[in-house]
Coordinates of C-alpha atoms and ligand atoms in Angstrom, one line a residue:
X1 CA 94.3 100.5 199.7
X2 CA 97.0 103.4 200.1
X3 CA 99.5 103.1 203.0
X4 CA 102.4 105.4 203.2
X5 CA 105.2 104.4 206.2
X6 CA 107.6 107.5 207.5
X7 CA 107.9 108.9 204.3
X8 CA 110.6 111.4 204.3
X9 CA 111.5 113.7 201.7
X10 CA 114.2 116.6 200.9
X11 CA 115.1 119.0 198.0
X12 CA 118.1 120.6 197.3
X13 CA 118.5 123.4 199.4
X14 CA 117.6 121.7 202.8
X15 CA 114.3 121.9 202.5
X16 CA 112.3 119.3 204.0
X17 CA 108.9 118.9 201.8
X18 CA 108.5 115.4 204.2
X19 CA 108.2 114.9 206.9
X20 CA 108.0 111.6 208.6
X21 CA 104.8 111.1 206.7
X22 CA 102.2 108.8 207.8
X23 CA 99.0 107.7 206.5
X24 CA 96.5 105.2 205.6
X25 CA 93.9 105.3 203.3
X26 CA 90.9 103.1 202.7
X27 CA 88.8 102.4 199.4
X28 CA 86.0 104.9 199.1
X29 CA 87.5 107.2 200.8
X30 CA 87.4 111.5 200.3
X31 CA 91.0 112.3 201.7
X32 CA 91.6 116.8 201.8
X33 CA 94.7 117.7 202.2
X34 CA 94.8 121.7 203.3
X35 CA 98.6 123.3 204.5
X36 CA 99.8 126.6 203.7
X37 CA 101.7 127.6 200.2
X38 CA 104.7 125.2 200.5
X39 CA 103.5 122.7 203.3
X40 CA 104.2 119.6 201.5
X41 CA 100.3 119.1 199.9
X42 CA 102.1 118.4 195.9
X43 CA 105.2 116.7 197.1
X44 CA 102.8 114.2 198.3
X45 CA 100.5 113.4 196.0
X46 CA 103.2 113.2 193.7
X47 CA 104.8 110.6 196.1
X48 CA 101.4 108.8 195.7
X49 CA 102.0 109.1 191.8
X50 CA 105.8 107.8 192.1
X51 CA 106.4 111.0 189.9
X52 CA 108.7 111.7 193.9
X53 CA 110.8 109.0 195.1
X54 CA 111.3 108.7 198.7
X55 CA 114.7 109.9 200.7
X56 CA 113.3 107.4 203.3
X57 CA 110.1 105.6 204.2
X58 CA 108.0 103.4 202.0
X59 CA 104.7 104.3 199.7
X60 CA 101.6 100.9 198.9
X61 CA 99.3 101.4 196.3
X62 CA 97.0 98.3 196.7
X63 CA 99.8 96.6 198.3
X64 CA 102.4 97.4 195.6
X65 CA 105.6 98.7 196.7
X66 CA 105.2 101.9 193.8
X67 CA 108.8 102.8 194.1
X68 CA 110.1 99.1 193.4
X69 CA 107.7 98.4 190.1
X70 CA 109.3 98.7 186.1
X71 CA 107.7 98.9 182.9
X72 CA 104.5 97.2 182.6
X73 CA 103.7 96.4 186.3
X74 CA 104.1 100.0 187.0
X75 CA 102.5 101.2 184.0
X76 CA 99.4 99.0 185.3
X77 CA 99.5 100.9 188.8
X78 CA 99.3 104.1 187.7
X79 CA 96.7 104.0 185.3
X80 CA 94.7 103.1 187.8
X81 CA 95.7 106.6 189.2
X82 CA 93.3 109.7 187.7
X83 CA 95.6 112.8 188.3
X84 CA 93.8 116.2 187.9
X85 CA 95.7 119.5 188.6
X86 CA 95.0 123.4 188.7
X87 CA 95.4 124.0 184.9
X88 CA 93.6 121.1 183.7
X89 CA 96.3 119.8 181.0
X90 CA 94.4 119.3 178.2
X91 CA 96.0 119.6 175.1
X92 CA 94.2 123.3 174.1
X93 CA 93.8 123.4 170.1
X94 CA 92.9 119.6 170.7
X95 CA 88.9 118.4 170.4
X96 CA 87.5 117.5 174.0
X97 CA 86.8 113.9 172.8
X98 CA 90.6 113.2 172.2
X99 CA 92.2 115.2 175.8
X100 CA 89.5 112.9 177.1
X101 CA 90.9 109.8 175.3
X102 CA 94.0 110.6 176.2
X103 CA 93.1 108.9 179.8
X104 CA 92.5 105.3 177.3
X105 CA 96.5 106.1 176.8
X106 CA 98.3 103.3 179.1
X107 CA 95.4 100.7 177.5
X108 CA 96.3 100.9 174.4
X109 CA 100.0 99.9 172.3
X110 CA 102.0 103.2 171.5
X111 CA 102.0 102.7 168.2
X112 CA 98.1 103.1 167.7
X113 CA 98.2 106.0 170.0
X114 CA 100.7 107.7 168.2
X115 CA 98.1 107.3 164.9
X116 CA 95.2 108.5 167.0
X117 CA 94.1 105.1 166.8
X118 CA 91.5 104.5 169.3
X119 CA 89.5 101.5 169.4
X120 CA 85.5 101.8 169.0
X121 CA 84.8 100.9 172.8
X122 CA 87.5 103.7 174.0
X123 CA 85.6 106.3 171.9
X124 CA 82.0 105.5 173.5
X125 CA 83.4 105.2 176.6
X126 CA 85.1 108.5 176.6
X127 CA 81.5 109.7 175.3
X128 CA 79.8 108.1 178.3
X129 CA 82.3 109.9 180.8
X130 CA 82.1 113.3 178.9
X131 CA 78.1 112.7 179.3
X132 CA 78.2 111.8 182.8
X133 CA 80.4 114.9 183.5
X134 CA 77.6 117.3 181.5
X135 CA 79.9 118.0 178.1
X136 CA 77.6 115.3 175.8
X137 CA 77.1 118.1 173.8
X138 CA 80.8 119.6 173.7
X139 CA 82.9 116.6 172.6
X140 CA 83.9 117.7 169.3
X141 CA 85.0 121.5 171.0
X142 CA 88.2 122.4 171.3
X143 CA 89.7 122.8 174.3
X144 CA 90.3 126.3 173.9
X145 CA 87.1 127.1 173.7
X146 CA 85.6 126.2 176.8
X147 CA 85.1 127.7 180.1
X148 CA 87.3 127.2 183.4
X149 CA 84.9 125.2 185.1
X150 CA 84.0 123.0 181.4
X151 CA 88.2 122.6 180.9
X152 CA 88.4 120.8 184.6
X153 CA 85.1 118.6 184.0
X154 CA 86.9 117.8 180.8
X155 CA 90.1 116.8 182.9
X156 CA 87.6 115.0 185.3
X157 CA 86.6 112.8 182.1
X158 CA 90.2 112.3 181.4
X159 CA 90.8 110.5 184.8
X160 CA 87.4 108.8 184.5
X161 CA 88.3 107.0 181.3
X162 CA 91.6 105.2 182.7
X163 CA 88.6 103.7 185.3
X164 CA 90.9 104.8 188.0
X165 CA 90.6 103.2 192.0
X166 CA 92.3 106.4 193.3
X167 CA 91.8 109.9 191.9
X168 CA 94.5 112.5 193.2
X169 CA 93.6 116.0 192.6
X170 CA 96.1 118.8 193.2
X171 CA 94.7 122.1 193.6
X172 CA 92.0 121.1 190.6
X173 CA 89.7 124.8 191.6
X174 CA 92.7 127.2 192.2
X175 CA 91.4 128.6 189.2
X176 CA 88.6 128.7 189.3
X177 CA 85.5 131.6 190.8
X178 CA 84.0 130.4 193.7
X179 CA 80.7 129.3 192.5
X180 CA 81.7 127.4 190.0
X181 CA 84.6 125.8 192.8
X182 CA 81.5 124.5 194.6
X183 CA 80.6 122.7 191.3
X184 CA 84.1 120.9 190.4
X185 CA 84.0 119.6 194.3
X186 CA 80.5 118.8 194.0
X187 CA 81.5 116.5 190.8
X188 CA 84.5 114.9 193.2
X189 CA 82.0 113.8 195.5
X190 CA 79.6 112.8 193.4
X191 CA 82.3 110.3 191.8
X192 CA 83.2 109.3 195.2
X193 CA 80.2 108.5 196.2
X194 CA 78.6 107.1 193.2
X195 CA 81.7 105.1 191.7
X196 CA 83.5 104.2 195.0
X197 CA 86.6 105.8 193.0
X198 CA 89.1 106.9 196.4
X199 CA 89.4 110.7 196.3
X200 CA 92.1 112.6 197.7
X201 CA 92.1 116.3 196.7
X202 CA 94.5 118.9 197.8
X203 CA 92.8 122.2 198.5
X204 CA 94.3 125.3 200.1
X205 CA 90.8 126.2 201.7
X206 CA 89.8 124.9 204.7
X207 CA 86.6 125.9 204.7
X208 CA 85.9 124.8 201.6
X209 CA 87.8 121.1 202.4
X210 CA 85.4 120.9 205.3
X211 CA 82.4 121.2 203.2
X212 CA 83.1 118.5 200.7
X213 CA 85.9 116.2 202.9
X214 CA 84.7 113.3 205.1
X215 CA 88.2 113.2 206.4
X216 CA 91.1 116.4 206.3
X217 CA 95.1 116.0 206.5
X218 CA 96.9 119.1 207.6
X219 CA 100.1 119.4 206.4
X220 CA 102.6 122.3 207.9
X221 CA 106.0 122.0 207.1
X222 CA 106.3 119.0 205.5
X223 CA 104.4 117.4 208.3
X224 CA 100.6 115.4 209.1
X225 CA 99.2 117.8 211.7
X226 CA 96.2 116.6 211.7
X227 CA 94.6 114.0 210.3
X228 CA 91.0 113.4 211.6
X229 CA 87.0 114.1 210.5
X230 CA 86.3 117.4 208.8
X231 CA 83.7 117.9 212.3
X232 CA 86.0 118.2 214.3
X233 CA 88.1 121.1 212.9
X234 CA 88.5 124.0 215.6
X235 CA 90.5 126.9 216.0
X236 CA 92.9 125.2 217.8
X237 CA 93.3 122.8 214.8
X238 CA 93.1 125.9 211.9
X239 CA 95.7 127.0 213.9
X240 CA 98.5 124.1 213.9
X241 CA 97.8 123.7 210.3
X242 CA 98.2 127.7 209.5
X243 CA 100.1 128.7 212.0
X244 CA 98.1 131.4 212.7
X245 CA 94.3 131.9 214.6
X246 CA 91.5 131.8 212.1
X247 CA 89.8 134.9 211.0
X248 CA 86.3 135.8 212.2
X249 CA 84.2 133.1 214.6
X250 CA 84.1 130.5 211.8
X251 CA 86.0 128.5 214.1
X252 CA 84.7 128.6 217.3
X253 CA 83.8 125.3 218.3
X254 CA 83.4 122.4 215.2
X255 CA 82.3 123.5 211.7
Ligands
ATP1 N1 111.6 120.2 192.8 C1 111.7 121.0 193.8 N2 112.9 121.2 193.6 C2 113.0 121.6 195.4 N3 112.3 122.4 196.1 C3 111.2 121.7 195.5 C4 110.6 121.0 194.9 N4 109.4 120.1 195.0 C5 109.1 121.1 195.7 N5 109.9 121.7 196.8 C6 110.0 122.6 197.8 O1 109.2 121.3 199.1 C7 108.2 122.2 199.2 C8 107.1 122.1 199.3 O2 106.5 121.8 197.9 P1 104.7 121.7 198.1 O3 105.2 122.2 196.1 O4 104.7 120.2 197.9 O5 104.0 122.2 198.3 P2 102.5 122.5 198.5 O6 102.2 122.2 199.7 O7 101.9 121.7 197.6 O8 102.1 124.9 198.1 P3 101.4 125.4 197.2 O9 100.1 125.2 198.1 O10 102.0 126.4 196.9 O11 101.4 124.3 196.2 C9 108.1 123.6 200.0 O12 109.4 124.4 200.0 C10 108.8 123.7 197.9 O13 109.3 124.6 197.7
MG2 MG1 101.2 122.3 195.6

């Protein structure tokens, strides 16, 4: 489903954001990517979506080289990838329903969406996604009126109406309080298990990561320094990812 082969990316100023990154993700996997600030987590996700062009190496999504596709083919591949961000990326003054319908843009001709006209099937799909996310009673509220956790659920609903095979979430819980962060992570797990959608989530917090991800990818200075089961992460592996010993005894032995 997803394969990165020896991907390198440097930015002006000499920062190597991705250093020889190779990664294979199978359909239906739930992968959590961890690492300290600047480790290259966001760059990795942006490379998978084609927003960042690698300097060298290959990025294959469903067997297609994302960099070599153009026009219609590129749009088709991209609409199969749902994106979730830390700050939700909603249009605050628009309704929840309108925000979710934006997830259908890739399926409709541009002239129609400019007029804000979506087929009734799309509206139905958006309603279903919202009720699935526990927001059936909020569809006509303005996005601005929702709590952070609710906003993030709207953005997950928007991703779901894309009918994606892959969801990339960049620090989706960084702006949320701990109980809400757990709630959102549980939603990701549910979607992964019930719909079989492959999910890659970037998180700072390895403890949260190990509670929800099956597989942990640890990044440090642009390189993957750990790739394995969440249950095998110990103090030594923590140190290789974060460059320091873990605080407390959580990593004495497997989690
Ligand atoms: N567009 C850019 N231009 C210049 N440097 C960049 C750009 N994007 C990322 N970088 C640099 O690449 C490195 C990796 O950045 P990236 O955003 O991928 O890290 P991250 O692991 O997501 O960090 P954080 O946890 O803070 O979000 C950093 O040193 C960053 O400053
Ligand atoms: Mg980041």
